[in-house]
Amino acid sequence: MDEADLPEGDVLVDVKYSTLNYKDGLAITGMGPVVRSFPMVPGVDFAGVVAESHHEDFKAGDEVILTGWGLGEERWGGYAERARVQGDWLVPLPQGMTLSQSMTIGTAGFTAMLCVMRLEQLGLRPDSGPVLVTGASGGVGSVAVKLLAGRGYQVSAMTGRVEEEAYLKALGASEVINRADYNEPGKPLQKGIWAGAVDTVGGQILANLLASTRQDGIVTACGLAASMDLPTTVAPFILRNVTLAGVESVYAARKLRLEAWKHLARELDAEALERISQTVGLSEVIPAAHDIMAGKVRGRMIVDIAR
Ligand code: NDP
């Protein structure tokens, strides 16, 4: 493909970095119906430098980020040297952040921030009680642990990889919970432990998490790494006033995006970003996609387009 094949758009971007998200894993391996039309350039996000712009907010040389908006699903995405997109989808790179750091965060980190903002919008505070993050060693989970700990929450990290305890504690988790403890069907109401939770996995784990959420607790659901199902009852909602709030990042409004990126720039330091990131070249994405589907990728995987 060359530049003439690129779709319509008012901004042309030289893509420097993309990332490998769970959704990219589904698209590349074909394990989930993510790609809606072919041919498709995958990659649900990217960061790069504007090459040409007919959009009033951007000019050549500006550093920009794009997450969501159907990239890698119904619109050509970030696994390419150039992308032509609508300027309305772009956000400027926050001050003090590098392009590679922005993609260490990427769609997963942005979604983690949306979850934290949603929990607090619904009333969660650090003194409300302990907060659980599921799929904690993954991309969304790692960033959620770091953000919540940074805001003063007592964070429990649930993982299937208990060998990652040191990693999760370095991110700020006060304890690590084995996900095997939450895998089996349990009672509709269990001991109320969690004041809040960020769930990235769904399925039986989310059902048990809801059943063990305390009075007035708030749970955000953003993922399905375990299952699309939710075998729960109404008990947590009608007997404990539990709130289950969905979080969707792809079509998040621009105002919310700008606010989330402002918080991310402030709350994630270079050291934390370094700790959660690993980089692969574009040519290594296919095997890496199989790894992410097998739950073997820790933290965030950046894709260096030039490598
Ligand atoms: P990752 O693959 O990086 O992380 C997912 C984690 O879930 C794994 O690291 C693993 O963590 C855990 N996990 C994997 N398989 C299972 C299983 N069978 N049962 C229980 N836990 C499992 O993915 P991302 O962090 O990129 O995404 C997480 C989820 O969030 C995905 O479902 C993704 O589609 C969704 N998502 C949704 C968005 C939205 O807008 N709503 C945006 C971004 C992501 P561990 O080893 O620690 O247990």
GROMACS .gro file of C-alpha atoms and ligand atoms in nm:
model
  355
    1MET     CA    1   0.000   0.000   0.000
    2ASP     CA    2   0.119   0.354  -0.055
    3GLU     CA    3  -0.002   0.696   0.047
    4ALA     CA    4  -0.259   0.713  -0.235
    5ASP     CA    5  -0.440   0.417  -0.076
    6LEU     CA    6  -0.496   0.599   0.254
    7PRO     CA    7  -0.857   0.683   0.338
    8GLU     CA    8  -1.010   1.033   0.339
    9GLY     CA    9  -0.920   1.268   0.621
   10ASP     CA   10  -0.802   1.620   0.692
   11VAL     CA   11  -0.478   1.535   0.876
   12LEU     CA   12  -0.190   1.320   0.754
   13VAL     CA   13   0.027   1.182   1.035
   14ASP     CA   14   0.373   1.025   1.035
   15VAL     CA   15   0.308   0.744   1.282
   16LYS     CA   16   0.593   0.682   1.524
   17TYR     CA   17   0.442   0.439   1.775
   18SER     CA   18   0.134   0.224   1.808
   19THR     CA   19   0.059  -0.037   2.073
   20LEU     CA   20  -0.065  -0.390   2.116
   21ASN     CA   21  -0.395  -0.400   2.301
   22TYR     CA   22  -0.617  -0.699   2.377
   23LYS     CA   23  -0.846  -0.585   2.095
   24ASP     CA   24  -0.552  -0.584   1.853
   25GLY     CA   25  -0.478  -0.938   1.967
   26LEU     CA   26  -0.837  -1.038   1.885
   27ALA     CA   27  -0.813  -0.869   1.544
   28ILE     CA   28  -0.474  -1.011   1.443
   29THR     CA   29  -0.535  -1.368   1.558
   30GLY     CA   30  -0.895  -1.365   1.433
   31MET     CA   31  -1.012  -1.486   1.774
   32GLY     CA   32  -1.276  -1.214   1.791
   33PRO     CA   33  -1.484  -1.036   1.528
   34VAL     CA   34  -1.305  -0.703   1.566
   35VAL     CA   35  -1.229  -0.620   1.202
   36ARG     CA   36  -1.547  -0.509   1.027
   37SER     CA   37  -1.414  -0.467   0.672
   38PHE     CA   38  -1.113  -0.569   0.464
   39PRO     CA   39  -0.851  -0.466   0.372
   40MET     CA   40  -0.773  -0.331   0.717
   41VAL     CA   41  -0.465  -0.176   0.877
   42PRO     CA   42  -0.487  -0.290   1.240
   43GLY     CA   43  -0.373  -0.094   1.546
   44VAL     CA   44  -0.637   0.073   1.762
   45ASP     CA   45  -0.414   0.367   1.855
   46PHE     CA   46  -0.106   0.564   1.752
   47ALA     CA   47   0.114   0.860   1.833
   48GLY     CA   48   0.297   1.058   1.569
   49VAL     CA   49   0.383   1.389   1.406
   50VAL     CA   50   0.147   1.580   1.176
   51ALA     CA   51   0.286   1.583   0.819
   52GLU     CA   52   0.001   1.783   0.658
   53SER     CA   53  -0.312   1.937   0.801
   54HIS     CA   54  -0.630   2.099   0.670
   55HIS     CA   55  -0.778   2.108   1.024
   56GLU     CA   56  -0.770   2.437   1.209
   57ASP     CA   57  -0.643   2.285   1.536
   58PHE     CA   58  -0.334   2.115   1.390
   59LYS     CA   59  -0.034   2.209   1.177
   60ALA     CA   60   0.266   2.023   1.034
   61GLY     CA   61   0.510   1.928   1.309
   62ASP     CA   62   0.248   1.896   1.588
   63GLU     CA   63   0.278   1.584   1.802
   64VAL     CA   64  -0.055   1.404   1.834
   65ILE     CA   65  -0.226   1.099   1.986
   66LEU     CA   66  -0.520   0.901   1.855
   67THR     CA   67  -0.702   0.626   2.047
   68GLY     CA   68  -1.027   0.457   1.947
   69TRP     CA   69  -1.271   0.603   1.694
   70GLY     CA   70  -1.291   0.259   1.533
   71LEU     CA   71  -0.924   0.250   1.427
   72GLY     CA   72  -0.814  -0.104   1.353
   73GLU     CA   73  -1.181  -0.211   1.348
   74GLU     CA   74  -1.366  -0.015   1.082
   75ARG     CA   75  -1.101   0.249   1.003
   76TRP     CA   76  -0.735   0.203   0.917
   77GLY     CA   77  -0.521   0.209   1.227
   78GLY     CA   78  -0.174   0.261   1.364
   79TYR     CA   79   0.034  -0.027   1.225
   80ALA     CA   80   0.161   0.180   0.933
   81GLU     CA   81   0.416   0.455   0.871
   82ARG     CA   82   0.144   0.702   0.776
   83ALA     CA   83  -0.223   0.749   0.865
   84ARG     CA   84  -0.479   0.991   0.724
   85VAL     CA   85  -0.749   1.070   0.979
   86GLN     CA   86  -1.004   1.329   1.090
   87GLY     CA   87  -0.843   1.601   1.300
   88ASP     CA   88  -1.144   1.588   1.536
   89TRP     CA   89  -1.023   1.245   1.654
   90LEU     CA   90  -0.676   1.367   1.751
   91VAL     CA   91  -0.561   1.504   2.084
   92PRO     CA   92  -0.240   1.703   2.122
   93LEU     CA   93   0.045   1.527   2.302
   94PRO     CA   94   0.031   1.660   2.661
   95GLN     CA   95   0.321   1.883   2.764
   96GLY     CA   96   0.608   1.699   2.925
   97MET     CA   97   0.513   1.363   2.769
   98THR     CA   98   0.707   1.193   2.488
   99LEU     CA   99   0.537   1.013   2.200
  100SER     CA  100   0.664   0.679   2.326
  101GLN     CA  101   0.537   0.751   2.679
  102SER     CA  102   0.196   0.838   2.536
  103MET     CA  103   0.179   0.495   2.377
  104THR     CA  104   0.297   0.324   2.694
  105ILE     CA  105  -0.035   0.460   2.817
  106GLY     CA  106  -0.226   0.413   2.489
  107THR     CA  107  -0.583   0.288   2.472
  108ALA     CA  108  -0.542   0.065   2.777
  109GLY     CA  109  -0.403   0.337   3.003
  110PHE     CA  110  -0.657   0.589   2.878
  111THR     CA  111  -0.932   0.339   2.961
  112ALA     CA  112  -0.787   0.284   3.309
  113MET     CA  113  -0.801   0.661   3.364
  114LEU     CA  114  -1.164   0.670   3.248
  115CYS     CA  115  -1.243   0.396   3.501
  116VAL     CA  116  -1.079   0.589   3.785
  117MET     CA  117  -1.256   0.910   3.685
  118ARG     CA  118  -1.589   0.724   3.670
  119LEU     CA  119  -1.539   0.569   4.016
  120GLU     CA  120  -1.472   0.913   4.163
  121GLN     CA  121  -1.755   1.076   3.970
  122LEU     CA  122  -1.985   0.820   4.136
  123GLY     CA  123  -1.849   0.908   4.480
  124LEU     CA  124  -1.555   0.675   4.554
  125ARG     CA  125  -1.287   0.832   4.775
  126PRO     CA  126  -0.965   0.687   4.921
  127ASP     CA  127  -1.131   0.659   5.264
  128SER     CA  128  -1.427   0.463   5.119
  129GLY     CA  129  -1.231   0.138   5.159
  130PRO     CA  130  -1.025  -0.111   4.955
  131VAL     CA  131  -1.040  -0.116   4.576
  132LEU     CA  132  -0.986  -0.427   4.362
  133VAL     CA  133  -0.831  -0.428   4.014
  134THR     CA  134  -0.878  -0.747   3.809
  135GLY     CA  135  -0.648  -0.856   3.524
  136ALA     CA  136  -0.396  -0.650   3.717
  137SER     CA  137  -0.083  -0.757   3.528
  138GLY     CA  138  -0.239  -0.660   3.195
  139GLY     CA  139  -0.237  -0.320   3.025
  140VAL     CA  140  -0.554  -0.164   3.170
  141GLY     CA  141  -0.495  -0.335   3.505
  142SER     CA  142  -0.133  -0.221   3.550
  143VAL     CA  143  -0.217   0.142   3.482
  144ALA     CA  144  -0.529   0.127   3.702
  145VAL     CA  145  -0.324  -0.009   3.996
  146LYS     CA  146  -0.070   0.271   3.956
  147LEU     CA  147  -0.329   0.549   3.918
  148LEU     CA  148  -0.541   0.436   4.214
  149ALA     CA  149  -0.240   0.388   4.442
  150GLY     CA  150  -0.112   0.730   4.339
  151ARG     CA  151  -0.444   0.884   4.440
  152GLY     CA  152  -0.414   0.729   4.785
  153TYR     CA  153  -0.639   0.423   4.749
  154GLN     CA  154  -0.566   0.091   4.915
  155VAL     CA  155  -0.541  -0.129   4.606
  156SER     CA  156  -0.570  -0.508   4.585
  157ALA     CA  157  -0.444  -0.654   4.258
  158MET     CA  158  -0.607  -0.972   4.126
  159THR     CA  159  -0.397  -1.180   3.890
  160GLY     CA  160  -0.360  -1.528   3.749
  161ARG     CA  161   0.017  -1.469   3.760
  162VAL     CA  162   0.099  -1.461   4.129
  163GLU     CA  163   0.466  -1.465   4.029
  164GLU     CA  164   0.408  -1.100   3.932
  165GLU     CA  165   0.357  -1.003   4.298
  166ALA     CA  166   0.675  -0.791   4.313
  167TYR     CA  167   0.577  -0.606   3.991
  168LEU     CA  168   0.226  -0.534   4.119
  169LYS     CA  169   0.349  -0.420   4.459
  170ALA     CA  170   0.604  -0.191   4.291
  171LEU     CA  171   0.309  -0.030   4.109
  172GLY     CA  172   0.145   0.037   4.446
  173ALA     CA  173  -0.074  -0.268   4.518
  174SER     CA  174  -0.095  -0.339   4.890
  175GLU     CA  175  -0.188  -0.704   4.834
  176VAL     CA  176  -0.205  -0.953   4.548
  177ILE     CA  177  -0.503  -1.188   4.514
  178ASN     CA  178  -0.501  -1.510   4.315
  179ARG     CA  179  -0.779  -1.503   4.056
  180ALA     CA  180  -0.835  -1.877   4.108
  181ASP     CA  181  -1.015  -1.773   4.432
  182TYR     CA  182  -1.281  -1.591   4.225
  183ASN     CA  183  -1.319  -1.836   3.936
  184GLU     CA  184  -1.587  -2.067   4.077
  185PRO     CA  185  -1.959  -1.984   4.109
  186GLY     CA  186  -2.029  -1.843   4.458
  187LYS     CA  187  -2.321  -1.718   4.669
  188PRO     CA  188  -2.521  -1.421   4.537
  189LEU     CA  189  -2.404  -1.219   4.838
  190GLN     CA  190  -2.064  -1.283   4.993
  191LYS     CA  191  -1.869  -1.100   5.262
  192GLY     CA  192  -1.871  -0.732   5.161
  193ILE     CA  193  -1.508  -0.632   5.107
  194TRP     CA  194  -1.467  -0.395   4.813
  195ALA     CA  195  -1.566  -0.029   4.818
  196GLY     CA  196  -1.472  -0.005   4.453
  197ALA     CA  197  -1.331  -0.207   4.166
  198VAL     CA  198  -1.193  -0.179   3.814
  199ASP     CA  199  -1.288  -0.497   3.631
  200THR     CA  200  -1.116  -0.584   3.304
  201VAL     CA  201  -1.216  -0.950   3.278
  202GLY     CA  202  -1.596  -1.000   3.314
  203GLY     CA  203  -1.746  -1.348   3.358
  204GLN     CA  204  -1.755  -1.538   3.686
  205ILE     CA  205  -1.484  -1.317   3.834
  206LEU     CA  206  -1.698  -1.005   3.789
  207ALA     CA  207  -1.999  -1.191   3.929
  208ASN     CA  208  -1.803  -1.287   4.245
  209LEU     CA  209  -1.659  -0.938   4.268
  210LEU     CA  210  -2.010  -0.786   4.263
  211ALA     CA  211  -2.122  -1.035   4.529
  212SER     CA  212  -1.831  -0.931   4.753
  213THR     CA  213  -1.872  -0.556   4.702
  214ARG     CA  214  -1.972  -0.377   5.020
  215GLN     CA  215  -2.272  -0.149   5.083
  216ASP     CA  216  -2.279   0.147   4.836
  217GLY     CA  217  -1.975   0.009   4.648
  218ILE     CA  218  -1.899   0.102   4.288
  219VAL     CA  219  -1.764  -0.130   4.019
  220THR     CA  220  -1.656  -0.027   3.669
  221ALA     CA  221  -1.663  -0.289   3.394
  222CYS     CA  222  -1.450  -0.224   3.086
  223GLY     CA  223  -1.328  -0.563   2.965
  224LEU     CA  224  -1.395  -0.926   2.883
  225ALA     CA  225  -1.052  -1.093   2.906
  226ALA     CA  226  -1.216  -1.386   3.090
  227SER     CA  227  -1.562  -1.386   2.936
  228MET     CA  228  -1.839  -1.183   2.777
  229ASP     CA  229  -2.090  -1.345   3.016
  230LEU     CA  230  -2.201  -1.205   3.347
  231PRO     CA  231  -2.363  -1.481   3.556
  232THR     CA  232  -2.478  -1.255   3.841
  233THR     CA  233  -2.799  -1.196   4.035
  234VAL     CA  234  -2.971  -0.872   4.127
  235ALA     CA  235  -2.878  -0.925   4.496
  236PRO     CA  236  -2.575  -0.688   4.509
  237PHE     CA  237  -2.779  -0.411   4.345
  238ILE     CA  238  -3.102  -0.437   4.544
  239LEU     CA  239  -2.960  -0.545   4.880
  240ARG     CA  240  -2.632  -0.348   4.895
  241ASN     CA  241  -2.694  -0.053   4.667
  242VAL     CA  242  -2.398  -0.158   4.452
  243THR     CA  243  -2.343   0.034   4.128
  244LEU     CA  244  -2.210  -0.137   3.815
  245ALA     CA  245  -2.086   0.128   3.570
  246GLY     CA  246  -1.977   0.055   3.214
  247VAL     CA  247  -1.671   0.224   3.069
  248GLU     CA  248  -1.619   0.261   2.695
  249SER     CA  249  -1.319   0.445   2.554
  250VAL     CA  250  -1.355   0.424   2.176
  251TYR     CA  251  -1.611   0.701   2.132
  252ALA     CA  252  -1.535   0.900   2.448
  253ALA     CA  253  -1.617   1.269   2.402
  254ARG     CA  254  -1.329   1.506   2.322
  255LYS     CA  255  -1.371   1.701   2.649
  256LEU     CA  256  -1.339   1.381   2.851
  257ARG     CA  257  -1.035   1.274   2.644
  258LEU     CA  258  -0.853   1.601   2.708
  259GLU     CA  259  -0.928   1.582   3.079
  260ALA     CA  260  -0.813   1.219   3.102
  261TRP     CA  261  -0.485   1.290   2.918
  262LYS     CA  262  -0.421   1.590   3.145
  263HIS     CA  263  -0.454   1.364   3.451
  264LEU     CA  264  -0.242   1.090   3.291
  265ALA     CA  265   0.040   1.338   3.220
  266ARG     CA  266   0.033   1.452   3.582
  267GLU     CA  267  -0.006   1.116   3.754
  268LEU     CA  268   0.224   0.877   3.565
  269ASP     CA  269   0.592   0.952   3.604
  270ALA     CA  270   0.864   0.834   3.367
  271GLU     CA  271   0.977   0.564   3.608
  272ALA     CA  272   0.629   0.409   3.635
  273LEU     CA  273   0.587   0.417   3.258
  274GLU     CA  274   0.924   0.251   3.211
  275ARG     CA  275   0.828  -0.022   3.459
  276ILE     CA  276   0.510  -0.120   3.276
  277SER     CA  277   0.636  -0.100   2.917
  278GLN     CA  278   0.808  -0.322   2.667
  279THR     CA  279   0.867  -0.248   2.299
  280VAL     CA  280   0.839  -0.462   1.989
  281GLY     CA  281   0.898  -0.373   1.626
  282LEU     CA  282   0.618  -0.377   1.370
  283SER     CA  283   0.751  -0.706   1.230
  284GLU     CA  284   0.710  -0.871   1.574
  285VAL     CA  285   0.343  -0.784   1.621
  286ILE     CA  286   0.193  -1.111   1.495
  287PRO     CA  287   0.367  -1.340   1.749
  288ALA     CA  288   0.308  -1.078   2.019
  289ALA     CA  289  -0.065  -1.084   1.936
  290HIS     CA  290  -0.072  -1.455   2.014
  291ASP     CA  291   0.107  -1.384   2.342
  292ILE     CA  292  -0.147  -1.122   2.451
  293MET     CA  293  -0.434  -1.361   2.378
  294ALA     CA  294  -0.260  -1.622   2.592
  295GLY     CA  295  -0.239  -1.371   2.880
  296LYS     CA  296   0.141  -1.369   2.861
  297VAL     CA  297   0.200  -0.997   2.807
  298ARG     CA  298   0.280  -0.797   3.119
  299GLY     CA  299   0.184  -0.431   3.130
  300ARG     CA  300   0.188  -0.241   2.804
  301MET     CA  301   0.344  -0.334   2.473
  302ILE     CA  302   0.456  -0.046   2.251
  303VAL     CA  303   0.495  -0.100   1.877
  304ASP     CA  304   0.786   0.093   1.727
  305ILE     CA  305   0.680   0.150   1.367
  306ALA     CA  306   1.036   0.217   1.246
  307ARG     CA  307   1.176  -0.104   1.390
  308NDP     P1  308  -0.428  -0.743   2.850
  308NDP     O1  309  -0.425  -0.871   2.775
  308NDP     O2  310  -0.307  -0.658   2.857
  308NDP     O3  311  -0.476  -0.772   2.998
  308NDP     C1  312  -0.580  -0.859   3.029
  308NDP     C2  313  -0.546  -0.932   3.157
  308NDP     O4  314  -0.660  -1.008   3.197
  308NDP     C3  315  -0.435  -1.035   3.143
  308NDP     O5  316  -0.308  -0.976   3.154
  308NDP     C4  317  -0.465  -1.125   3.261
  308NDP     O6  318  -0.418  -1.061   3.379
  308NDP     C5  319  -0.618  -1.123   3.266
  308NDP     N1  320  -0.675  -1.242   3.200
  308NDP     C6  321  -0.642  -1.292   3.078
  308NDP     N2  322  -0.715  -1.403   3.052
  308NDP     C7  323  -0.794  -1.423   3.160
  308NDP     C8  324  -0.890  -1.522   3.194
  308NDP     N3  325  -0.920  -1.622   3.110
  308NDP     N4  326  -0.951  -1.511   3.314
  308NDP     C9  327  -0.923  -1.410   3.398
  308NDP     N5  328  -0.833  -1.312   3.371
  308NDP    C10  329  -0.770  -1.320   3.253
  308NDP     O7  330  -0.551  -0.661   2.790
  308NDP     P2  331  -0.585  -0.504   2.807
  308NDP     O8  332  -0.542  -0.462   2.942
  308NDP     O9  333  -0.542  -0.433   2.687
  308NDP    O10  334  -0.745  -0.510   2.805
  308NDP    C11  335  -0.817  -0.569   2.913
  308NDP    C12  336  -0.963  -0.582   2.875
  308NDP    O11  337  -1.020  -0.451   2.864
  308NDP    C13  338  -0.986  -0.652   2.741
  308NDP    O12  339  -1.101  -0.732   2.748
  308NDP    C14  340  -1.008  -0.535   2.646
  308NDP    O13  341  -1.085  -0.573   2.534
  308NDP    C15  342  -1.081  -0.439   2.736
  308NDP     N6  343  -1.067  -0.300   2.695
  308NDP    C16  344  -1.182  -0.227   2.685
  308NDP    C17  345  -1.178  -0.096   2.650
  308NDP    C18  346  -1.304  -0.018   2.649
  308NDP    O14  347  -1.309   0.088   2.586
  308NDP     N7  348  -1.407  -0.065   2.718
  308NDP    C19  349  -1.052  -0.032   2.612
  308NDP    C20  350  -0.934  -0.113   2.636
  308NDP    C21  351  -0.945  -0.244   2.673
  308NDP     P3  352  -0.351  -1.143   3.499
  308NDP    O15  353  -0.248  -1.232   3.434
  308NDP    O16  354  -0.294  -1.040   3.588
  308NDP    O17  355  -0.462  -1.223   3.563
   0.00000   0.00000   0.00000
